Amino acid sequence: MRLHLLATLTALLTVLLPTYADTLPQTPTTIYNVVYTASTGQNFIQFAGTMIVPHLPHAGFYYLWPGLFLPDYGGVLQPVLSGGTGQWTINNTWYYVVNEDPAGAQDVRDVAFGVQEGDGMRFDMRINNETGIWSITLSVPGTNKTATNEFPMILPKKAYNIPYAVFEIELWSQQWDFGSLTFTDISMVANGTTSTSWCNDRPATLQTSFNASGVNFTVQDKQVTCNIQSMVLLQPGANASAQPTEDSPSSAGKVLFGLSFWWLLLGLGAMLTYTPSS
């Protein structure tokens, strides 16, 4: 499966690289993330929260996002905050490697709107249980900025295999120089079983110091809702007392390695086809 995905992306890059070679960053992606993994037999059906828009030092290839990883596709459903134009822009995005869309689209982007430093950008990714279609709704409370996009290309038979919820920072030829990235009022809903062991303040992480606070859960109608009051991804060097989670289960470490591998590839594909817009 992994070799098949790699071959698929390699073929895609073979076509794109000659065209975009002059605009590519000169160093590979640096990835920081925090990953929540649902218990065996569970899948995420909703992921919502508020991302506080950080300072943008200058135009550059910054990609900040929460997302849901779909292993059947090698893909990720994500509202992406991008700084490529010198102004933060948020886009609803579905990017994947395994192509089962008859239209052949492997990178589906819907430009939402521009946002400013300090804005609380509300995101809500959820599946419609009647139609099996995923959607992302974005809004900035107190403004008229709102956008909802559906992603019917995610096949219903695979739309419920989503065991990973992610907070991620991707940097292309950039430094983490925008301060800490804060998410608030987070809720992750998983169904399948009533296990709550995954809902805690010590998720798996890739080279990322973070602070998670106000973590609690509820169980109702065979669904687990994990609430997190605040998740702060700390800029390296900004808080020496905070440490990455070194006591995550070994299985989570293996998952992180796989996710990091695929996001590196997914990020490259997205970078080659992505054109930020304000």
Short mmCIF file of N, CA and C in Angstrom, two decimals, residues 19-112:
data_model
loop_
_atom_site.label_atom_id
_atom_site.label_comp_id
_atom_site.label_asym_id
_atom_site.label_seq_id
_atom_site.Cartn_x
_atom_site.Cartn_y
_atom_site.Cartn_z
N THR A 19 7.66 22.12 -14.42
CA THR A 19 6.93 23.37 -14.56
C THR A 19 7.19 24.31 -13.40
N TYR A 20 7.28 23.75 -12.17
CA TYR A 20 7.34 24.57 -10.98
C TYR A 20 8.73 24.65 -10.36
N ALA A 21 9.73 24.11 -11.01
CA ALA A 21 11.06 24.04 -10.41
C ALA A 21 11.59 25.41 -10.01
N ASP A 22 11.31 26.44 -10.80
CA ASP A 22 11.86 27.76 -10.52
C ASP A 22 11.21 28.42 -9.31
N THR A 23 10.03 27.96 -8.91
CA THR A 23 9.32 28.60 -7.80
C THR A 23 9.40 27.80 -6.51
N LEU A 24 10.02 26.62 -6.55
CA LEU A 24 10.08 25.78 -5.36
C LEU A 24 11.02 26.35 -4.31
N PRO A 25 10.68 26.20 -3.03
CA PRO A 25 11.64 26.54 -1.98
C PRO A 25 12.88 25.69 -2.11
N GLN A 26 13.99 26.15 -1.54
CA GLN A 26 15.26 25.46 -1.70
C GLN A 26 15.52 24.43 -0.60
N THR A 27 14.66 24.37 0.40
CA THR A 27 14.81 23.36 1.44
C THR A 27 13.49 22.63 1.62
N PRO A 28 13.53 21.40 2.12
CA PRO A 28 12.30 20.62 2.27
C PRO A 28 11.44 21.13 3.41
N THR A 29 10.24 20.61 3.47
CA THR A 29 9.29 20.97 4.51
C THR A 29 9.81 20.61 5.90
N THR A 30 9.60 21.52 6.84
CA THR A 30 9.77 21.21 8.26
C THR A 30 8.38 21.06 8.85
N ILE A 31 8.14 19.96 9.53
CA ILE A 31 6.82 19.65 10.04
C ILE A 31 6.83 19.59 11.56
N TYR A 32 5.86 20.27 12.17
CA TYR A 32 5.61 20.17 13.60
C TYR A 32 4.15 19.76 13.76
N ASN A 33 3.86 18.80 14.64
CA ASN A 33 2.46 18.48 14.82
C ASN A 33 2.18 17.82 16.16
N VAL A 34 0.90 17.84 16.50
CA VAL A 34 0.35 17.12 17.65
C VAL A 34 -0.78 16.26 17.11
N VAL A 35 -0.79 14.98 17.46
CA VAL A 35 -1.73 14.03 16.86
C VAL A 35 -2.52 13.30 17.94
N TYR A 36 -3.84 13.37 17.81
CA TYR A 36 -4.72 12.55 18.64
C TYR A 36 -5.16 11.34 17.83
N THR A 37 -4.99 10.15 18.40
CA THR A 37 -5.35 8.91 17.73
C THR A 37 -6.51 8.27 18.48
N ALA A 38 -7.63 8.10 17.79
CA ALA A 38 -8.79 7.47 18.42
C ALA A 38 -8.48 6.02 18.76
N SER A 39 -9.21 5.48 19.72
CA SER A 39 -9.00 4.09 20.13
C SER A 39 -9.39 3.13 19.01
N THR A 40 -8.88 1.92 19.08
CA THR A 40 -9.21 0.90 18.09
C THR A 40 -10.72 0.74 17.98
N GLY A 41 -11.22 0.76 16.75
CA GLY A 41 -12.65 0.65 16.53
C GLY A 41 -13.39 1.97 16.51
N GLN A 42 -12.66 3.06 16.75
CA GLN A 42 -13.27 4.39 16.73
C GLN A 42 -12.83 5.19 15.51
N ASN A 43 -13.67 6.12 15.11
CA ASN A 43 -13.34 7.04 14.02
C ASN A 43 -13.89 8.41 14.34
N PHE A 44 -13.16 9.43 13.93
CA PHE A 44 -13.63 10.80 14.16
C PHE A 44 -14.73 11.14 13.16
N ILE A 45 -15.78 11.78 13.68
CA ILE A 45 -16.88 12.23 12.83
C ILE A 45 -17.06 13.74 12.91
N GLN A 46 -16.33 14.41 13.81
CA GLN A 46 -16.35 15.87 13.88
C GLN A 46 -15.08 16.35 14.57
N PHE A 47 -14.58 17.49 14.09
CA PHE A 47 -13.41 18.14 14.68
C PHE A 47 -13.64 19.63 14.54
N ALA A 48 -13.79 20.32 15.66
CA ALA A 48 -14.11 21.75 15.63
C ALA A 48 -13.25 22.49 16.65
N GLY A 49 -13.11 23.78 16.44
CA GLY A 49 -12.35 24.60 17.37
C GLY A 49 -12.11 25.98 16.80
N THR A 50 -11.28 26.75 17.47
CA THR A 50 -10.91 28.09 17.03
C THR A 50 -9.40 28.19 16.94
N MET A 51 -8.89 28.63 15.81
CA MET A 51 -7.47 28.87 15.63
C MET A 51 -7.22 30.37 15.71
N ILE A 52 -6.37 30.80 16.63
CA ILE A 52 -6.05 32.22 16.76
C ILE A 52 -4.97 32.57 15.74
N VAL A 53 -5.30 33.49 14.85
CA VAL A 53 -4.38 33.85 13.77
C VAL A 53 -3.15 34.54 14.36
N PRO A 54 -1.95 33.99 14.11
CA PRO A 54 -0.74 34.57 14.69
C PRO A 54 -0.21 35.74 13.86
N HIS A 55 0.88 36.31 14.33
CA HIS A 55 1.59 37.35 13.59
C HIS A 55 2.20 36.75 12.33
N LEU A 56 2.17 37.49 11.22
CA LEU A 56 2.82 37.07 9.99
C LEU A 56 4.02 37.97 9.75
N PRO A 57 5.24 37.49 9.97
CA PRO A 57 6.43 38.35 9.84
C PRO A 57 6.64 38.89 8.44
N HIS A 58 6.33 38.06 7.43
CA HIS A 58 6.53 38.44 6.04
C HIS A 58 5.85 37.40 5.17
N ALA A 59 5.72 37.69 3.89
CA ALA A 59 5.17 36.70 2.96
C ALA A 59 6.08 35.48 2.93
N GLY A 60 5.50 34.31 2.94
CA GLY A 60 6.32 33.10 2.94
C GLY A 60 5.46 31.86 2.95
N PHE A 61 6.11 30.73 2.77
CA PHE A 61 5.41 29.46 2.68
C PHE A 61 5.14 28.89 4.07
N TYR A 62 4.19 29.53 4.76
CA TYR A 62 3.72 29.06 6.06
C TYR A 62 2.37 28.37 5.84
N TYR A 63 2.21 27.19 6.37
CA TYR A 63 0.93 26.49 6.29
C TYR A 63 0.58 25.96 7.68
N LEU A 64 -0.47 26.52 8.27
CA LEU A 64 -0.89 26.17 9.62
C LEU A 64 -2.30 25.61 9.55
N TRP A 65 -2.52 24.45 10.18
CA TRP A 65 -3.85 23.86 10.03
C TRP A 65 -4.17 22.80 11.07
N PRO A 66 -5.47 22.67 11.37
CA PRO A 66 -5.98 21.47 12.00
C PRO A 66 -6.46 20.55 10.88
N GLY A 67 -6.49 19.26 11.11
CA GLY A 67 -6.92 18.39 10.02
C GLY A 67 -7.28 17.00 10.47
N LEU A 68 -7.91 16.28 9.56
CA LEU A 68 -8.28 14.88 9.77
C LEU A 68 -7.60 14.05 8.69
N PHE A 69 -6.87 13.04 9.12
CA PHE A 69 -6.11 12.20 8.19
C PHE A 69 -6.90 10.94 7.85
N LEU A 70 -7.04 10.67 6.54
CA LEU A 70 -7.78 9.51 6.06
C LEU A 70 -6.79 8.51 5.46
N PRO A 71 -6.43 7.46 6.18
CA PRO A 71 -5.41 6.54 5.69
C PRO A 71 -5.77 5.81 4.42
N ASP A 72 -7.08 5.58 4.15
CA ASP A 72 -7.46 4.89 2.93
C ASP A 72 -7.06 5.66 1.69
N TYR A 73 -7.00 6.98 1.80
CA TYR A 73 -6.64 7.83 0.67
C TYR A 73 -5.20 8.31 0.75
N GLY A 74 -4.58 8.19 1.92
CA GLY A 74 -3.32 8.90 2.11
C GLY A 74 -3.57 10.39 2.01
N GLY A 75 -4.71 10.83 2.52
CA GLY A 75 -5.13 12.22 2.33
C GLY A 75 -5.51 12.90 3.62
N VAL A 76 -5.72 14.21 3.52
CA VAL A 76 -6.04 14.99 4.70
C VAL A 76 -7.09 16.04 4.36
N LEU A 77 -8.10 16.15 5.24
CA LEU A 77 -9.12 17.18 5.15
C LEU A 77 -8.68 18.29 6.08
N GLN A 78 -8.54 19.53 5.56
CA GLN A 78 -7.85 20.55 6.34
C GLN A 78 -8.26 21.96 5.94
N PRO A 79 -8.59 22.83 6.88
CA PRO A 79 -8.65 24.26 6.61
C PRO A 79 -7.24 24.82 6.82
N VAL A 80 -6.64 25.36 5.76
CA VAL A 80 -5.23 25.74 5.78
C VAL A 80 -5.06 27.25 5.84
N LEU A 81 -4.34 27.73 6.85
CA LEU A 81 -3.97 29.13 6.97
C LEU A 81 -2.63 29.31 6.27
N SER A 82 -2.61 30.16 5.24
CA SER A 82 -1.41 30.32 4.41
C SER A 82 -0.96 31.77 4.40
N GLY A 83 0.37 31.97 4.44
CA GLY A 83 0.91 33.33 4.45
C GLY A 83 1.65 33.70 3.18
N GLY A 84 1.38 33.00 2.10
CA GLY A 84 2.17 33.17 0.88
C GLY A 84 2.10 34.53 0.22
N THR A 85 1.01 35.27 0.42
CA THR A 85 0.86 36.55 -0.25
C THR A 85 1.28 37.73 0.62
N GLY A 86 1.65 37.46 1.87
CA GLY A 86 1.93 38.54 2.80
C GLY A 86 0.73 38.88 3.65
N GLN A 87 -0.40 38.24 3.36
CA GLN A 87 -1.60 38.34 4.19
C GLN A 87 -2.09 36.92 4.46
N TRP A 88 -2.49 36.65 5.68
CA TRP A 88 -3.02 35.33 5.99
C TRP A 88 -4.31 35.08 5.21
N THR A 89 -4.40 33.92 4.59
CA THR A 89 -5.59 33.49 3.88
C THR A 89 -5.96 32.10 4.35
N ILE A 90 -7.24 31.85 4.55
CA ILE A 90 -7.69 30.54 4.99
C ILE A 90 -8.41 29.86 3.83
N ASN A 91 -8.09 28.59 3.60
CA ASN A 91 -8.69 27.82 2.52
C ASN A 91 -9.18 26.47 3.04
N ASN A 92 -10.32 26.02 2.55
CA ASN A 92 -10.79 24.67 2.82
C ASN A 92 -10.16 23.74 1.79
N THR A 93 -9.50 22.70 2.25
CA THR A 93 -8.71 21.87 1.35
C THR A 93 -8.90 20.39 1.62
N TRP A 94 -8.95 19.61 0.53
CA TRP A 94 -8.89 18.15 0.60
C TRP A 94 -7.81 17.72 -0.37
N TYR A 95 -6.75 17.10 0.17
CA TYR A 95 -5.65 16.65 -0.69
C TYR A 95 -5.39 15.18 -0.42
N TYR A 96 -5.23 14.41 -1.50
CA TYR A 96 -5.00 12.98 -1.31
C TYR A 96 -4.13 12.41 -2.42
N VAL A 97 -3.64 11.20 -2.16
CA VAL A 97 -2.73 10.54 -3.09
C VAL A 97 -3.44 9.48 -3.90
N VAL A 98 -4.26 8.65 -3.25
CA VAL A 98 -4.95 7.58 -3.95
C VAL A 98 -6.16 8.17 -4.65
N ASN A 99 -6.16 8.14 -5.97
CA ASN A 99 -7.16 8.86 -6.75
C ASN A 99 -8.33 7.94 -7.11
N GLU A 100 -9.48 8.18 -6.47
CA GLU A 100 -10.69 7.47 -6.84
C GLU A 100 -11.77 8.45 -7.30
N ASP A 101 -11.41 9.68 -7.47
CA ASP A 101 -12.35 10.69 -7.95
C ASP A 101 -12.42 10.61 -9.47
N PRO A 102 -13.60 10.35 -10.05
CA PRO A 102 -13.70 10.26 -11.51
C PRO A 102 -13.19 11.51 -12.23
N ALA A 103 -13.28 12.66 -11.56
CA ALA A 103 -12.81 13.90 -12.19
C ALA A 103 -11.29 13.99 -12.17
N GLY A 104 -10.66 13.14 -11.39
CA GLY A 104 -9.20 13.13 -11.35
C GLY A 104 -8.59 14.19 -10.46
N ALA A 105 -9.41 14.92 -9.71
CA ALA A 105 -8.88 16.00 -8.87
C ALA A 105 -8.23 15.42 -7.63
N GLN A 106 -6.96 15.75 -7.42
CA GLN A 106 -6.26 15.27 -6.23
C GLN A 106 -5.99 16.40 -5.24
N ASP A 107 -6.31 17.61 -5.62
CA ASP A 107 -6.10 18.74 -4.73
C ASP A 107 -7.30 19.66 -4.88
N VAL A 108 -8.24 19.59 -3.96
CA VAL A 108 -9.47 20.36 -4.04
C VAL A 108 -9.39 21.50 -3.04
N ARG A 109 -9.37 22.74 -3.55
CA ARG A 109 -9.24 23.91 -2.69
C ARG A 109 -10.41 24.86 -2.93
N ASP A 110 -10.94 25.37 -1.85
CA ASP A 110 -11.97 26.40 -1.93
C ASP A 110 -11.48 27.59 -1.13
N VAL A 111 -11.16 28.68 -1.83
CA VAL A 111 -10.66 29.87 -1.16
C VAL A 111 -11.78 30.48 -0.34
N ALA A 112 -11.52 30.69 0.92
CA ALA A 112 -12.54 31.22 1.81
C ALA A 112 -12.40 32.74 1.94
#
